[in-house]
Coordinates of C-alpha atoms in Angstrom, one line a residue:
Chain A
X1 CA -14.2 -16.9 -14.3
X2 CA -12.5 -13.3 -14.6
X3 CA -12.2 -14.2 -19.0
X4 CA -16.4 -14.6 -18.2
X5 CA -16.7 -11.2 -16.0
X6 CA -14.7 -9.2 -18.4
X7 CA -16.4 -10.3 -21.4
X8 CA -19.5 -9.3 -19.8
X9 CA -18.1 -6.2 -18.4
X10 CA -16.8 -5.4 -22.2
X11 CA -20.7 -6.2 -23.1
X12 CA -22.6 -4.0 -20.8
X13 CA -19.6 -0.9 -22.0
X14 CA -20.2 -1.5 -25.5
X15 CA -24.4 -1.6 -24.9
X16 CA -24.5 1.5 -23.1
X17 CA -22.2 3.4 -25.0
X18 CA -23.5 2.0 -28.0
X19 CA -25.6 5.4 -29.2
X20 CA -22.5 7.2 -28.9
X21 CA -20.3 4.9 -31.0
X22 CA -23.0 5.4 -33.9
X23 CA -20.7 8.6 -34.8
X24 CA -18.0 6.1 -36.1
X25 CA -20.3 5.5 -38.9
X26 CA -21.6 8.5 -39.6
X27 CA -18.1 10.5 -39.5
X28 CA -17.3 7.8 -42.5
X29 CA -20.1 8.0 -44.7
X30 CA -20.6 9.6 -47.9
X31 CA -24.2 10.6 -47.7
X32 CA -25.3 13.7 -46.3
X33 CA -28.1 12.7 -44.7
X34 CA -28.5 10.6 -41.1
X35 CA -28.1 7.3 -42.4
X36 CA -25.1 5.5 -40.1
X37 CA -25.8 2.6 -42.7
X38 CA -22.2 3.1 -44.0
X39 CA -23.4 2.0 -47.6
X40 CA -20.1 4.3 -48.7
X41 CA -17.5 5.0 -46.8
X42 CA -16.0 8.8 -47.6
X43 CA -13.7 10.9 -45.7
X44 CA -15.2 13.7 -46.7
X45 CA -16.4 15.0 -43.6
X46 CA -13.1 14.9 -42.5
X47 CA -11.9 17.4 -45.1
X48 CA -14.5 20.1 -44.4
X49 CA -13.3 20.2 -41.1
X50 CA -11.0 22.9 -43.1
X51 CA -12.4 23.5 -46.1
X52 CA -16.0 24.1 -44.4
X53 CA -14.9 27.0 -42.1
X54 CA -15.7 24.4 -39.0
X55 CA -12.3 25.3 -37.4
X56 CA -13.7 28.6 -36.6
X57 CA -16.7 27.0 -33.9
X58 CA -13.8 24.5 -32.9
X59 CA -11.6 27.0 -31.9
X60 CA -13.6 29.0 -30.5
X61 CA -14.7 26.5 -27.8
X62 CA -11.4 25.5 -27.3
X63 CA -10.3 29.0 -26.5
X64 CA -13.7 28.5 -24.6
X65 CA -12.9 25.6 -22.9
X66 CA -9.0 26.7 -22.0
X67 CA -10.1 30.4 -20.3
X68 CA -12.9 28.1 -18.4
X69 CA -10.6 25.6 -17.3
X70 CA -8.5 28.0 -15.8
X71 CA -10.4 30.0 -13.8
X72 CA -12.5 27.6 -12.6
X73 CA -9.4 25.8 -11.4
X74 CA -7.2 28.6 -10.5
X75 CA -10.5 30.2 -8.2
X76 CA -11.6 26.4 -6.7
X77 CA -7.5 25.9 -6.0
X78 CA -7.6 29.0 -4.2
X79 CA -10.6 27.9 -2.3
X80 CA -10.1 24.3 -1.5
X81 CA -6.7 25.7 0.1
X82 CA -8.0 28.0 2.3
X83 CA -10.8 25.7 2.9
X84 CA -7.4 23.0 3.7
X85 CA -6.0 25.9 6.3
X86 CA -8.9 26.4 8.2
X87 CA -10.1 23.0 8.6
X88 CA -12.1 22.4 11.4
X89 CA -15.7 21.9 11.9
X90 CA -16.3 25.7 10.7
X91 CA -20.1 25.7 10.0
X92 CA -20.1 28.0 7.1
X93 CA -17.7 26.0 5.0
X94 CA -20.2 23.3 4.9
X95 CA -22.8 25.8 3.5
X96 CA -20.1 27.3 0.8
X97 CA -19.7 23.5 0.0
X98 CA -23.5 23.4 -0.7
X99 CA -23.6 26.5 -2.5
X100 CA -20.9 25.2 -4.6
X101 CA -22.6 21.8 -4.7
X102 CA -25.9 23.9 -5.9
X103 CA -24.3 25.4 -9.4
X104 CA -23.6 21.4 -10.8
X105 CA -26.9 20.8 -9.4
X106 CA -29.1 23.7 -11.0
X107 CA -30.5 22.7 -14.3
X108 CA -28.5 24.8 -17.2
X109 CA -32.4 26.1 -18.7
X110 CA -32.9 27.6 -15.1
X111 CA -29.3 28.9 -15.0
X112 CA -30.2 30.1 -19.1
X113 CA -33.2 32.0 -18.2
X114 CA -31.7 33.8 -15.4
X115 CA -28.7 35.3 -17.3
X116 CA -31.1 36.1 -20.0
X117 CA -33.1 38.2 -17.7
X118 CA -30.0 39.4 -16.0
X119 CA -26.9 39.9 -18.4
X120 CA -28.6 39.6 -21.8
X121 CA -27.7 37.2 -24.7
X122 CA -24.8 37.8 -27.4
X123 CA -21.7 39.0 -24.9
X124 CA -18.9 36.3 -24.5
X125 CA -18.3 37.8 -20.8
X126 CA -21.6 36.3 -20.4
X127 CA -21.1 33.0 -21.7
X128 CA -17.9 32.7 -19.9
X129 CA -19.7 33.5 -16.7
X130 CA -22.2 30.7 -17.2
X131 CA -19.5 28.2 -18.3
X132 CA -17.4 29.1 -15.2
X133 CA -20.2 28.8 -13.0
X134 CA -21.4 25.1 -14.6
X135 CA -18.0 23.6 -14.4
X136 CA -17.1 24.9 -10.8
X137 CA -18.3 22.4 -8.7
X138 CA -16.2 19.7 -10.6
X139 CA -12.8 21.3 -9.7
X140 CA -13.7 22.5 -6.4
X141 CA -14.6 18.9 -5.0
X142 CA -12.0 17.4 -7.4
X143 CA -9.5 19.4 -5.2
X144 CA -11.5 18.5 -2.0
X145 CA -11.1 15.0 -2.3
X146 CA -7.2 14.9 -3.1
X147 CA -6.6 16.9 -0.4
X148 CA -7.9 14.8 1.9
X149 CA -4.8 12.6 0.9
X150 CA -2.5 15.5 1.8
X151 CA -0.1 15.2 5.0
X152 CA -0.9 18.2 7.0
X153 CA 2.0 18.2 9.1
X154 CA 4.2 19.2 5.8
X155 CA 2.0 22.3 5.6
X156 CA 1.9 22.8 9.5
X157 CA 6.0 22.4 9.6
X158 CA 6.5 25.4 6.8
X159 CA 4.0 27.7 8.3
X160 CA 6.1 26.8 11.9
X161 CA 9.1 27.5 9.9
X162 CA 7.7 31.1 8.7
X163 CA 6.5 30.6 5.3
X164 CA 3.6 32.6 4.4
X165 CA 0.5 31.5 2.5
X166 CA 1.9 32.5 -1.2
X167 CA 5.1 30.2 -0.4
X168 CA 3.2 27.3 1.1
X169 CA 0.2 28.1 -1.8
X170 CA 3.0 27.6 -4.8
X171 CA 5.9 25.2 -3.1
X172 CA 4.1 22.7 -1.0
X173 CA 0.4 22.4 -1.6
X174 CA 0.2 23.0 -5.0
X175 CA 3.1 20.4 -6.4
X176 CA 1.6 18.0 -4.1
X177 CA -1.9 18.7 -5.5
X178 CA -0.8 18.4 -9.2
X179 CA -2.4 15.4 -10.4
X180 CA -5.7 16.8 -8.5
X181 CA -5.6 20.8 -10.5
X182 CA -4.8 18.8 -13.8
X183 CA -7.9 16.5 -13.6
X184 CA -10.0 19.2 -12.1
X185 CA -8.7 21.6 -15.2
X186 CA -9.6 18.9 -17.3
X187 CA -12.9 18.3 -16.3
X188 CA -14.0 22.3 -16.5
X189 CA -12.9 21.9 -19.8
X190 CA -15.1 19.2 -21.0
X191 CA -18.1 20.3 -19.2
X192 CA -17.0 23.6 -21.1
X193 CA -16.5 22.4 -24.6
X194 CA -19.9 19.5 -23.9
X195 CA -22.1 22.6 -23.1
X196 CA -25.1 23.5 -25.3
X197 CA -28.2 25.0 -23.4
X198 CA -26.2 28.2 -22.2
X199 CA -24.3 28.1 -25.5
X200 CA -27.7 28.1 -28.0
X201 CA -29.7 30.5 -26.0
X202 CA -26.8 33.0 -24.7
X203 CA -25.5 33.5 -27.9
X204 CA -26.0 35.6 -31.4
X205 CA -25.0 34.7 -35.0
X206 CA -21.4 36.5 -34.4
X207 CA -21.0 34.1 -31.6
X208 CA -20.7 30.3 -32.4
X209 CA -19.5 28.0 -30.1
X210 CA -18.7 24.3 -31.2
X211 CA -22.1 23.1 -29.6
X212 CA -24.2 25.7 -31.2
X213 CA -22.5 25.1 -34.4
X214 CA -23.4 21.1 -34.4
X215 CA -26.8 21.8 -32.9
X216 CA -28.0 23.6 -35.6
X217 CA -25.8 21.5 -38.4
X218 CA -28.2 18.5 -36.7
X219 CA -31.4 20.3 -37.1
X220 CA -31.0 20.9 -41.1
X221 CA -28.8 17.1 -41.3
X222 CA -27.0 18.2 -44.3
X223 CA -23.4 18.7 -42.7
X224 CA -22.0 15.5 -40.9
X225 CA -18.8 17.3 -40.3
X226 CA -19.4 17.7 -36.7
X227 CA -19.4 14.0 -36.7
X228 CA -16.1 13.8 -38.0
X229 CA -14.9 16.1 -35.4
X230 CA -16.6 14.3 -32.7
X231 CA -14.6 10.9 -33.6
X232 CA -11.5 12.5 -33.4
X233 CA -12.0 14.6 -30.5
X234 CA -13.8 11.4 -28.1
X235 CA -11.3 9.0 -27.9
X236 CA -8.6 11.5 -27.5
X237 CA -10.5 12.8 -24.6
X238 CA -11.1 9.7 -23.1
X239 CA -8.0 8.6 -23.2
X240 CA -6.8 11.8 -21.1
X241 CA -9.5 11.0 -18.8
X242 CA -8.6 7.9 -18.3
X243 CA -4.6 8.9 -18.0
X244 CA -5.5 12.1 -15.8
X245 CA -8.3 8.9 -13.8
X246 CA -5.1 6.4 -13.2
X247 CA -3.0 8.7 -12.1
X248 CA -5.3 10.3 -9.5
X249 CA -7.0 7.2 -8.0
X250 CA -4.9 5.5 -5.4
X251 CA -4.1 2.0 -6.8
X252 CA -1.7 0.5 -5.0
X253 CA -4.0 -2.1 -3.1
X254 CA -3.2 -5.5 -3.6
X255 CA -5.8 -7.8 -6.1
X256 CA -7.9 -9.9 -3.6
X257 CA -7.1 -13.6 -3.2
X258 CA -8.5 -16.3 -5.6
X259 CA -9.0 -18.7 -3.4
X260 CA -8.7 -18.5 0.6
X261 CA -5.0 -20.4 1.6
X262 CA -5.2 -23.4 2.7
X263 CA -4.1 -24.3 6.5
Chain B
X1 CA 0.1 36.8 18.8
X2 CA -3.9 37.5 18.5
X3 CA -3.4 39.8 16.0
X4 CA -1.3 37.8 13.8
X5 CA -4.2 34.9 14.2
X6 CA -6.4 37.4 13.0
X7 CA -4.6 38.7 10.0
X8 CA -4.1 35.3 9.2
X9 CA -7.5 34.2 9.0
X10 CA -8.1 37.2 7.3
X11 CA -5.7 36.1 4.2
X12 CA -7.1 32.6 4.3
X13 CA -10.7 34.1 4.1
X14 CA -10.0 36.7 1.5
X15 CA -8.5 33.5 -0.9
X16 CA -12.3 32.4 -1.0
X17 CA -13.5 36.0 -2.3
X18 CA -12.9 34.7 -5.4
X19 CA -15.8 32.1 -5.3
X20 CA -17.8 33.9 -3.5
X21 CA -18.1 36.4 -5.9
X22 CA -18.6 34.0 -8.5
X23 CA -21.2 32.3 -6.8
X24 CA -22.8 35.8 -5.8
X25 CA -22.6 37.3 -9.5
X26 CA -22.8 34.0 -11.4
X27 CA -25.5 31.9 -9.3
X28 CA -27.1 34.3 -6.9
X29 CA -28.0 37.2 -8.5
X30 CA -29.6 34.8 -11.8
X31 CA -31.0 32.8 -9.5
X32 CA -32.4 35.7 -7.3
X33 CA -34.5 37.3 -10.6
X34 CA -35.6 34.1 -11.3
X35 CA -37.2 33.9 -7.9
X36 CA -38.6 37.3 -7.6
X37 CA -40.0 36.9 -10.9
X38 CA -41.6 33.5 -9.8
X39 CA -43.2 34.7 -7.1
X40 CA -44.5 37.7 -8.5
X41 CA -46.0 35.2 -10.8
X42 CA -47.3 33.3 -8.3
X43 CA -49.2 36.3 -6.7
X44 CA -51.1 37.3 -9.9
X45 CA -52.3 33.8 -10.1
X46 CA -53.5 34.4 -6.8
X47 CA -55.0 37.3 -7.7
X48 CA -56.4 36.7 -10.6
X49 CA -58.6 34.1 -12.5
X50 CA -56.2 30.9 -12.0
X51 CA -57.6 29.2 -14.7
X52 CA -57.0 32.6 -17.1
X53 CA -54.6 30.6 -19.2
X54 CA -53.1 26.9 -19.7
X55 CA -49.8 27.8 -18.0
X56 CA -51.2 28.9 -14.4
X57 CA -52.9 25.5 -14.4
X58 CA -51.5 23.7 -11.2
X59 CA -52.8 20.4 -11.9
X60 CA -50.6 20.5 -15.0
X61 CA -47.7 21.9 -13.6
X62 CA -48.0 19.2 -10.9
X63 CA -48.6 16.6 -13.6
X64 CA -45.0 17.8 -15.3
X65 CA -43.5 17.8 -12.4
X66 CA -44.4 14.2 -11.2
X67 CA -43.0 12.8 -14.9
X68 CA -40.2 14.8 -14.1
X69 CA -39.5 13.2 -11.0
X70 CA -40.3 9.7 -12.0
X71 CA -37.9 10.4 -14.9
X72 CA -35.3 11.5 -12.9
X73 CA -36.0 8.4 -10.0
X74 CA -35.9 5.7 -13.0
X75 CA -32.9 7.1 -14.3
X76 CA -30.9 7.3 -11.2
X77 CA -31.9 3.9 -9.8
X78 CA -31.0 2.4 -13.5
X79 CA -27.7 4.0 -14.3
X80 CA -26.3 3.5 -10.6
X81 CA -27.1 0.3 -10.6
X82 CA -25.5 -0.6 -14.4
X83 CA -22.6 1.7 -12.5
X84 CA -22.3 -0.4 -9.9
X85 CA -22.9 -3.6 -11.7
X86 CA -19.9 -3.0 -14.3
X87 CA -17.5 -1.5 -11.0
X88 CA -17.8 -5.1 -9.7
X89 CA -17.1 -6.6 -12.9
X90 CA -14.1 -4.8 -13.0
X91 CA -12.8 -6.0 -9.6
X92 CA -9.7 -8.3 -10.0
X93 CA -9.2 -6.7 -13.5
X94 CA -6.6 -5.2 -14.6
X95 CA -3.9 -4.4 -17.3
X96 CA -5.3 -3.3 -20.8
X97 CA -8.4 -5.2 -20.6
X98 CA -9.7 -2.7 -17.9
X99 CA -8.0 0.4 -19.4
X100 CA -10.3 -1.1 -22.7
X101 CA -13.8 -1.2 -20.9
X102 CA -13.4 2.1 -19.3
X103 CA -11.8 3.4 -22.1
X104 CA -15.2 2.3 -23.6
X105 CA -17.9 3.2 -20.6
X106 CA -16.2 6.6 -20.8
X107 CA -16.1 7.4 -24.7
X108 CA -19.7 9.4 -24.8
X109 CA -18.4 11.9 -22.4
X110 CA -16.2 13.3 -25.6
X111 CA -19.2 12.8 -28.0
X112 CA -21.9 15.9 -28.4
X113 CA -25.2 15.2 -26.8
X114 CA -26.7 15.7 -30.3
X115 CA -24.9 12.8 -31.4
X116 CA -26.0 10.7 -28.7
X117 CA -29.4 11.4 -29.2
X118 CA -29.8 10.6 -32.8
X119 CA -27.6 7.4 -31.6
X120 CA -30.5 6.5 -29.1
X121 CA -32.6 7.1 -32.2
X122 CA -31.0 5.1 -34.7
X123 CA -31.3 2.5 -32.1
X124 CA -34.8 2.4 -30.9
X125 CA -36.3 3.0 -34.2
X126 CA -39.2 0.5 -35.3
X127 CA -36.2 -0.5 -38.2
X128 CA -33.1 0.2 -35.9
X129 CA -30.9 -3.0 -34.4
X130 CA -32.9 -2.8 -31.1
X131 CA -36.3 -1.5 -32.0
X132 CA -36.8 -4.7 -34.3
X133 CA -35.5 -7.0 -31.7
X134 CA -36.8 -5.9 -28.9
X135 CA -39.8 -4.0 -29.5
X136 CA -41.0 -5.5 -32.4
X137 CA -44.5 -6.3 -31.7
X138 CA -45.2 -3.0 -30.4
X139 CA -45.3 0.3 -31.8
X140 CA -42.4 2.5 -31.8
X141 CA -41.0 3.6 -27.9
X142 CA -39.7 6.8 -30.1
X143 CA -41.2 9.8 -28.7
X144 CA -42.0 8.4 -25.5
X145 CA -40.8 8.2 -21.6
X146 CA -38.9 4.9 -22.6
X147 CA -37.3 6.4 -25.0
X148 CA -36.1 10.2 -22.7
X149 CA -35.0 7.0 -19.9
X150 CA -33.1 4.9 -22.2
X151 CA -31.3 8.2 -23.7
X152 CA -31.2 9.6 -20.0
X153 CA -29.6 6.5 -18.6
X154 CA -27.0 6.8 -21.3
X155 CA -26.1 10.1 -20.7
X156 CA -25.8 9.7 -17.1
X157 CA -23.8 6.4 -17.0
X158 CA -20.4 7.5 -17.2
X159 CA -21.2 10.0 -14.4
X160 CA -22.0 7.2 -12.0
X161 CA -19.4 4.7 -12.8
X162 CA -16.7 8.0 -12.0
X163 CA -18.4 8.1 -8.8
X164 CA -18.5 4.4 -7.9
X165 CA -15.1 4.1 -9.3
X166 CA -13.3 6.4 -7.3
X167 CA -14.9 4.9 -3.9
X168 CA -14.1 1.3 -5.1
X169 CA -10.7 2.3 -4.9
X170 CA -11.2 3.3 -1.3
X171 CA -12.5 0.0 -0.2
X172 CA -10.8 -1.6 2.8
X173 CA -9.1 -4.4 1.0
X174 CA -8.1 -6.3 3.9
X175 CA -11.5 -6.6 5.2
X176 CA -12.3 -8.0 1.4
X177 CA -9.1 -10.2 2.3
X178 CA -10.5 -11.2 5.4
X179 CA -13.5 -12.6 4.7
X180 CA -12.4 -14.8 1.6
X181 CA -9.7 -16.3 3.8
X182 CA -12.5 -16.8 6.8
X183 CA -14.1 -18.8 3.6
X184 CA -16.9 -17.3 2.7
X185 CA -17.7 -17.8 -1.3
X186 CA -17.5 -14.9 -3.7
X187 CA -21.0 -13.8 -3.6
X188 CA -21.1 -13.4 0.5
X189 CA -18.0 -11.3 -0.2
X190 CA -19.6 -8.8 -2.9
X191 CA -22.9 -8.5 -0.9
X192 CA -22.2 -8.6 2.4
X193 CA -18.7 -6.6 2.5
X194 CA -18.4 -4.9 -1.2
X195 CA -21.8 -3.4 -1.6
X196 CA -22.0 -1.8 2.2
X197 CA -19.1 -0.2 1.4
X198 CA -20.3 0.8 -2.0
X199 CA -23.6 2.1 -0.8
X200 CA -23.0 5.6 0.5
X201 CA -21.6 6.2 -3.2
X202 CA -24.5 4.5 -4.8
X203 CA -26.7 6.7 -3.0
X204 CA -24.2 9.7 -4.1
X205 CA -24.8 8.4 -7.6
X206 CA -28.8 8.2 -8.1
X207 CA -28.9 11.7 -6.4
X208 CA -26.6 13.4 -8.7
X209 CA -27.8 11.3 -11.7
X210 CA -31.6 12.4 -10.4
X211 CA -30.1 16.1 -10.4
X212 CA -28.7 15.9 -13.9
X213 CA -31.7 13.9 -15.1
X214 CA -34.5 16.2 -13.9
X215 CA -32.4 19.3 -15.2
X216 CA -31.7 17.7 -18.6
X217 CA -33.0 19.4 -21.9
X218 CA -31.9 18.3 -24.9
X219 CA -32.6 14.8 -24.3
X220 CA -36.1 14.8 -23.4
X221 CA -36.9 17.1 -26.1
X222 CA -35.4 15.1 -28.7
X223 CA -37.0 11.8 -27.4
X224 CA -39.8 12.7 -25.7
X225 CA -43.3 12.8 -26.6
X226 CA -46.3 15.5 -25.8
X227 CA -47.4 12.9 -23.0
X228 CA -43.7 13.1 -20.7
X229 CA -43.3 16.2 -21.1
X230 CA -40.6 17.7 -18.6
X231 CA -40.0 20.8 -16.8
X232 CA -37.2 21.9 -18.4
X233 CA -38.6 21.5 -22.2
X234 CA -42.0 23.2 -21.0
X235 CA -39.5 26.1 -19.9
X236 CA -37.7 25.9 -23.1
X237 CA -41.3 26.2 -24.9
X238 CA -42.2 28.7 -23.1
X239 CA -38.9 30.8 -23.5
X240 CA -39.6 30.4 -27.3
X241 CA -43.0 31.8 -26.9
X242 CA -41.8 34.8 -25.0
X243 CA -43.2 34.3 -22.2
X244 CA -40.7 35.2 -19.5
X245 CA -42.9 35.5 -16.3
X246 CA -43.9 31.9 -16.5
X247 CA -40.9 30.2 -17.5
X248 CA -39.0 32.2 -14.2
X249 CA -42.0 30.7 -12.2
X250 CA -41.0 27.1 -13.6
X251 CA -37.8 27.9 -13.3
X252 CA -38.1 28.2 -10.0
X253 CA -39.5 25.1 -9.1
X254 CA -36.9 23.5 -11.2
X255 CA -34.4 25.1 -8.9
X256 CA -35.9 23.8 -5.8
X257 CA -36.4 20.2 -6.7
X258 CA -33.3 19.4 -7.4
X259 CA -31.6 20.9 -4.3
X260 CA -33.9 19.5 -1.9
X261 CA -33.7 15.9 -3.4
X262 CA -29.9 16.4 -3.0
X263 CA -30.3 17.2 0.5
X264 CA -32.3 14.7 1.4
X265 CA -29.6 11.8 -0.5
X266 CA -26.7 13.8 1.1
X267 CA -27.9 13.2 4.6
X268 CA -28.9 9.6 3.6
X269 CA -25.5 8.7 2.2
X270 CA -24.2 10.4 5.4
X271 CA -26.2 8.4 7.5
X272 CA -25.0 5.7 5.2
X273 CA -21.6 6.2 6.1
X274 CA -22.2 6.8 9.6
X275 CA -23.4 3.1 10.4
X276 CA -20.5 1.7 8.4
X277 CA -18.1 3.2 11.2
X278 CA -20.4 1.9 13.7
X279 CA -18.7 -1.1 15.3
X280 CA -20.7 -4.5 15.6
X281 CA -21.1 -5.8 19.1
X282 CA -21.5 -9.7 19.5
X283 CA -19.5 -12.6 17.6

C-alpha cells in the first residue's frame, strides 16, 4: 500500500512539474530554436554561459538576490523580535501583519506601475526597493512562525538578569532563530533572483538582471543558454530548499500505526 | 520603574521603524499615486462622455475582472487540492523516497517563469505529448483560459504544497493514533481527523494561490487568448500604449481585489481554526 501511494505521489510530482522539467532538454540540445525534441544533444549552451557574456545578467542578480536577501531578513528579524517582546493582543501589530501580508499579495504590474509613476525606471536603488518590498512578507512570517516555537521564559530570564535588547537580539533569540533567518534569507533570495515584471519594466539597457536577460533571449529564441543556466541553478536550489525545509519543520512525530494493536 | 517601561517600549518600537519605512516608502507611497491617479480617473469618466473611449467602458472592465476572478477561483481550488492530495500521499513516507518527490514538486521554483511557460506550451500543443492525447479531437486549448489555468496551476503548486506541508507537520499525531487504534479504517482517519485539521491551511492555500493567480502576468499573457484576457495583461497593454491614467485606474482595482479576497479567506480559515478548538459535547 505505501509502494502504491508513493508511486502515485511520484506521478502527480512529475505531471505537475512536468513543464518545468522540459528545460532538461532544451539546455542539451544543439538547435537554436525551441525544439525540446533532443534530436542532438550539444553542450553548447553550457559553454556560452562564459563565452556569451551571460555571467554578466547572472551575477548581477545574484548580487541582486544577496543585497535583497539581507535586508529583507535583517529588517523582518528586527521586526518579528520586537513584534516577539511585545506580544500581547496589541491591536496594531495585527494591522502591521496585514500591511506586511499586503506587499506578497499586491500584484507586481500594480506594484510596476506605481514605482514607474513614483521613482522612475533605470535606477538600481529602485529595483532594489521593489525586490525588497516583494520578498518581505516571506521572511517576516517565516520568522513569525518559528518563533512561535521559541521558549519565552529564556528571553524573560535574561531581560530579569539585565540584558538589554542588543544582548538578548544577538545571544539568545537570534541563535535560537537560525534555522528560521536562513530559510527566510533564502526565500528573499529566490523570490529575488525569480522576479521579472519589476525587473523588465524598471530597468534600462545598462541594467540587465538575469530575468530580463532570459525574457528577451525567449522572445527572439535564438539563445538557449538561459536554459542551461536554469538546469544547473534548479536542482541546486531545490535541494537547499528542501535542506533549509527539513531542518525547519519539526519532525520528530512518530509515523502512525499500520495497523491498530490487537488486545 | 514607569519610565524604564517606557523607554523600553520605545526601543522595541523603534526596531520596527525599519519596516515601517519600507512599507511607507516601498508600498505606500506607489500604492498611494496609483490611487489618486485612479480616482482622478474615475471622476473624468464621470464627467465626461463614459463611452468617449474603449477603456472607460465598465461593462468591459467588469467583464475582465469576472475572468480574472474565475481564473484566480479555478486555480486556487485546483492547485490546493493537488497540494493537498500529494501531502497525504506523502503521509507515512519517508527516507529518500520523500526527499525525491518533493525534491521533484519543488524543482520549478528554481526554473524561470519563461521556461515554464513555453514548457506548458510544448505540452498542450495540438502535436505536444498531452495536446494529442488528450485534446485530440478538439482544436488547440493554446491561447485559451484552459491553457492560463493549466500554466497557472503549475506555477502555484509548489506554493500550496509549502503551505499544507508545514501544517501537516503540526498535526496532532496522537489524535491520528487514536482513532486507528479505536479501529476506524484508513479512509475515516484521512477524512474525518486529517483533512479538519488540514482545512484552515487549505483555505490559507486557495487564498494566497487566488492572490498570486489574479496578480500573475506573464503567464496569462503567454497562454492566454484575446477572449480571457486578465487585468494584469490589459494593464501591461495599456502601459505599452502610454496610457498611464488608465492603467493606475486598473491598477487600482487590481489592488483591491486581491486584499479583500484575502481578508475574507483569512477570517474563514480563522473561523476554521476556531471550531477545531471547540470541544465536542456528547459521546
Amino acid at each position: 500500500m505505501r509502494a502504491v501511494r508513493l508511486i502515485v505521489a511520484l506521478g502527480l510530482a512529475v505531471l505537475v512539474s512536468a513543464p518545468a522539467l522540459v528545460v532538461v532538454p532544451l539546455a542539451l540540445t544543439s538547435s537554436r530554436f525551441l525544439d525540446p525534441s533532443l534530436e542532438s544533444a550539444s553542450l553548447r549552451w553550457f559553454r556560452s554561459i562564459v563565452t556569451e557574456g551571460w555571467l554578466g545578467p547572472v551575477s548581477t542578480s545574484t548580487m541582486l538576490g544577496l543585497v535583497t536577501a539581507a535586508l529583507a531578513t535583517g529588517i523582518a528579524s528586527l521586526a518579528v523580535y520586537s513584534r516577539y517582546t511585545l506580544r500581547g493582543r496589541l491591536p496594531l501589530l495585527w494591522v502591521l501583519d496585514g500591511t506586511v501580508l499586503a506587499a506578497l499579495l499586491v500584484p507586481p504590474m500594480t506594484l510596476a506601475v506605481g514605482y514607474f509613476r513614483t521613482y522612475g525606471e533605470g535606477r538600481l536603488g529602485t529595483l532594489v526597493l521593489g525586490h525588497v518590498t516583494l520578498s518581505l512578507a516571506m521572511p517576516y512570517f517565516v520568522l513569525l512562525l518559528g518563533s512561535t516555537q521559541l521558549n519565552p521564559d529564556i528571553v524573560s530570564a535574561a531581560r530579569l538578569l539585565g540584558a538589554g535588547h542588543g544582548q538578548v537580539f544577538g545571544r539568545i533569540w537570534a541563535p535560537r532563530m537560525k534555522q528560521s533567518i536562513m530559510l527566510a534569507f533564502f526565500f528573499s533570495f529566490l523570490i529575488s533572483w525569480d522576479e521579472t515584471v519589476l525587473s523588465i519594466l524598471l530597468t534600462d539597457p545598462h541594467l540587465r538582471p538575469l530575468p530580463k536577460a532570459i525574457w528577451e533571449a525567449m522572445q527572439f529564441e535564438r539563445d538557449l543558454t538561459p536554459a542551461a543556466i536554469n538546469l544547473l541553478a534548479a536542482p541546486i536550489l531545490s535541494a537547499v530548499l528542501l535542506l533549509l525545509l527539513r531542518q525547519s519543520l519539526p519532525s520528530q512525530r512518530r509515523q502512525p500505526s499500520a495497523k491498530p494493536p490487537s488486545c | 520603574m514607569r519610565k524604564a517601561q517606557i523607554g523600553e517600549r520605545g526601543v522595541l518600537w523603534l526596531l520596527l521603524a525599519p519596516l515601517l519605512l519600507l512599507l511607507v516608502v516601498g508600498l505606500g507611497i506607489p500604492t498611494w499615486s496609483i490611487l489618486a491617479d485612479g480616482l482622478s480617473a474615475v471622476g473624468r469618466v464621470a464627467v465626461t462622455n463614459p463611452a468617449a473611449g474603449p477603456d472607460y467602458l465598465l461593462p468591459a472592465l467588469a467583464r475582465i475582472e469576472l475572468t480574472t476572478l474565475r481564473i484566480g477561483a479555478v486555480v486556487g481550488i485546483a492547485a490546493t487540492l493537488l497540494a493537498t492530495f500529494l501531502t497525504l500521499l506523502l503521509r507515512g513516507v519517508s527516507g529518500v523516497a520523500r526527499q525525491v518527490v518533493l525534491a521533484l514538486a519543488l524543482f520549478p521554483m528554481g526554473v524561470h517563469i519563461a521556461f515554464r511557460v513555453f514548457g506548458v506550451q510544448f505540452l498542450l500543443a495540438p502535436a505536444g505529448p498531452f495536446g494529442e492525447i488528450l485534446f485530440g479531437r478538439l482544436s488547440s486549448i493554446l491561447f485559451t483560459e484552459i491553457a492560463t489555468v493549466v500554466g497557472l496551476v503549475h506555477w502555484t503548486f509548489p506554493v500550496a504544497l509549502l503551505v499544507l506541508l508545514v501544517a501537516a507537520e503540526r498535526l496532532p499525531q496522537e489524535e491520528v493514533d487514536a482513532a486507528a487504534l479505536l479501529g476506524a479504517p484508513p479512509r475515516d482517519v484521512v477524512l474525518r481527523v486529517v483533512v479538519p485539521h488540514l482545512l484552515p491551511a487549505m483555505i490559507s492555500a486557495v487564498t494566497l494561490t487566488f492572490c498570486l493567480a489574479y496578480g500573475s502576468f506573464i503567464t496569462p499573457e503567454a497562454l492566454g487568448g484575446m477572449d480571457d484576457m486578465t487585468v494584469s495583461r490589459i494593464i501591461g497593454a495599456l502601459l505599452r500604449e502610454g496610457r498611464q491614467e488608465a492603467s493606475s485606474l486598473l491598477s487600482f482595482v487590481g489592488l483591491l481585489t486581491p486584499l479583500l479576497v484575502f481578508a475574507g479567506g483569512a477570517a474563514f480559515a480563522y473561523m476554521a481554526q476556531r471550531r477545531l478548538r471547540q470541544p465536542t459535547h456528547g459521546v
